[in-house]
GROMACS .gro file of C-alpha atoms in nm:
model
  107
    1MET     CA    1   8.154   9.959   9.081
    2SER     CA    2   8.034   9.980   8.723
    3SER     CA    3   7.993   9.680   8.499
    4GLY     CA    4   8.158   9.626   8.163
    5SER     CA    5   7.844   9.736   7.981
    6GLY     CA    6   7.756  10.023   8.216
    7GLU     CA    7   7.906  10.362   8.276
    8LYS     CA    8   8.259  10.429   8.166
    9GLN     CA    9   8.529  10.593   8.371
   10ARG     CA   10   8.840  10.761   8.243
   11VAL     CA   11   9.158  10.602   8.374
   12GLN     CA   12   9.505  10.741   8.318
   13PHE     CA   13   9.829  10.559   8.387
   14ARG     CA   14  10.190  10.556   8.279
   15ALA     CA   15  10.326  10.257   8.091
   16PRO     CA   16  10.664  10.177   7.939
   17GLU     CA   17  10.689  10.308   7.585
   18SER     CA   18  10.758   9.959   7.452
   19VAL     CA   19  10.430   9.828   7.597
   20VAL     CA   20  10.237  10.116   7.445
   21GLN     CA   21  10.403  10.052   7.109
   22GLN     CA   22  10.309   9.684   7.129
   23ALA     CA   23   9.948   9.776   7.204
   24ASP     CA   24   9.945  10.022   6.915
   25THR     CA   25  10.092   9.763   6.676
   26LEU     CA   26   9.834   9.507   6.781
   27ALA     CA   27   9.557   9.764   6.746
   28THR     CA   28   9.672   9.839   6.390
   29VAL     CA   29   9.677   9.470   6.298
   30LEU     CA   30   9.335   9.410   6.456
   31GLU     CA   31   9.196   9.730   6.302
   32THR     CA   32   9.089   9.866   6.637
   33ASP     CA   33   9.226  10.119   6.885
   34ARG     CA   34   9.468  10.109   7.175
   35THR     CA   35   9.188  10.129   7.431
   36SER     CA   36   9.024   9.815   7.296
   37VAL     CA   37   9.353   9.625   7.309
   38ILE     CA   38   9.424   9.736   7.665
   39LEU     CA   39   9.068   9.660   7.780
   40SER     CA   40   9.087   9.315   7.624
   41ALA     CA   41   9.417   9.245   7.801
   42LEU     CA   42   9.283   9.374   8.132
   43ARG     CA   43   8.967   9.164   8.106
   44GLU     CA   44   9.174   8.854   8.034
   45TYR     CA   45   9.403   8.927   8.329
   46LEU     CA   46   9.106   8.977   8.562
   47ARG     CA   47   8.939   8.658   8.435
   48ASP     CA   48   9.259   8.460   8.499
   49ALA     CA   49   9.310   8.624   8.837
   50SER     CA   50   8.959   8.529   8.947
   51HIS     CA   51   9.059   8.162   8.913
   52ASP     CA   52   9.391   8.191   9.099
   53ASP     CA   53   9.360   8.013   9.434
   54ASP     CA   54   9.623   8.226   9.608
   55LEU     CA   55   9.455   8.546   9.495
   56LYS     CA   56   9.113   8.413   9.598
   57GLN     CA   57   9.254   8.353   9.946
   58GLU     CA   58   9.388   8.708   9.960
   59LEU     CA   59   9.048   8.839   9.850
   60ALA     CA   60   8.874   8.624  10.113
   61ASP     CA   61   9.111   8.753  10.381
   62ALA     CA   62   9.041   9.110  10.275
   63TYR     CA   63   8.666   9.042  10.287
   64TYR     CA   64   8.686   8.872  10.628
   65GLY     CA   65   8.890   9.167  10.755
   66ASP     CA   66   8.632   9.414  10.617
   67ASP     CA   67   8.890   9.567  10.382
   68ILE     CA   68   8.661   9.506  10.083
   69THR     CA   69   8.285   9.478  10.056
   70PHE     CA   70   8.081   9.181   9.943
   71GLU     CA   71   8.006   9.363   9.616
   72GLU     CA   72   8.376   9.421   9.550
   73LEU     CA   73   8.448   9.055   9.622
   74ARG     CA   74   8.162   8.945   9.396
   75ALA     CA   75   8.290   9.161   9.111
   76VAL     CA   76   8.616   8.965   9.108
   77VAL     CA   77   8.525   8.606   9.199
   78GLY     CA   78   8.162   8.588   9.088
   79HIS     CA   79   7.838   8.562   9.280
   80GLU     CA   80   7.848   8.193   9.377
   81GLU     CA   81   8.201   8.200   9.516
   82ALA     CA   82   8.140   8.531   9.695
   83ALA     CA   83   7.823   8.386   9.850
   84ASN     CA   84   8.027   8.092   9.979
   85PHE     CA   85   8.277   8.333  10.135
   86ARG     CA   86   7.988   8.527  10.294
   87VAL     CA   87   7.848   8.209  10.451
   88LEU     CA   88   8.192   8.117  10.585
   89LYS     CA   89   8.242   8.468  10.723
   90THR     CA   90   7.910   8.443  10.905
   91GLN     CA   91   8.006   8.105  11.047
   92LEU     CA   92   8.346   8.236  11.156
   93ASP     CA   93   8.183   8.536  11.323
   94GLU     CA   94   7.937   8.308  11.507
   95GLU     CA   95   8.219   8.076  11.619
   96PHE     CA   96   8.418   8.375  11.747
   97ILE     CA   97   8.119   8.503  11.940
   98ASP     CA   98   8.052   8.160  12.088
   99ALA     CA   99   8.418   8.108  12.181
  100THR     CA  100   8.437   8.454  12.340
  101ALA     CA  101   8.117   8.390  12.533
  102GLU     CA  102   8.259   8.062  12.663
  103GLU     CA  103   8.584   8.232  12.766
  104LEU     CA  104   8.391   8.498  12.956
  105ALA     CA  105   8.171   8.236  13.123
  106ASP     CA  106   8.478   8.040  13.232
  107SER     CA  107   8.652   8.341  13.386
   0.00000   0.00000   0.00000
């Protein structure tokens, strides 16, 4: 995953014409281009999303289920929060192993 200051990747998507027109109007007023307006909006959305507790829980669940990597998690929630999730995942894994071992010993 590349950082904001690293390599760039071309992304194409379809958007409603009215949204594109709004972005173009804002770009004109700000004396910039459409890409800058869209990137700014996307960065703001991602920043807000990284503080949403429900979304953080979904990200944690995806990480615990091995659907996303630690690096992918870190890119969204930041290093400190991702490290906390990694510690919890390790603890959960150890508890599962211990519980399974106890079940097997009891049977």
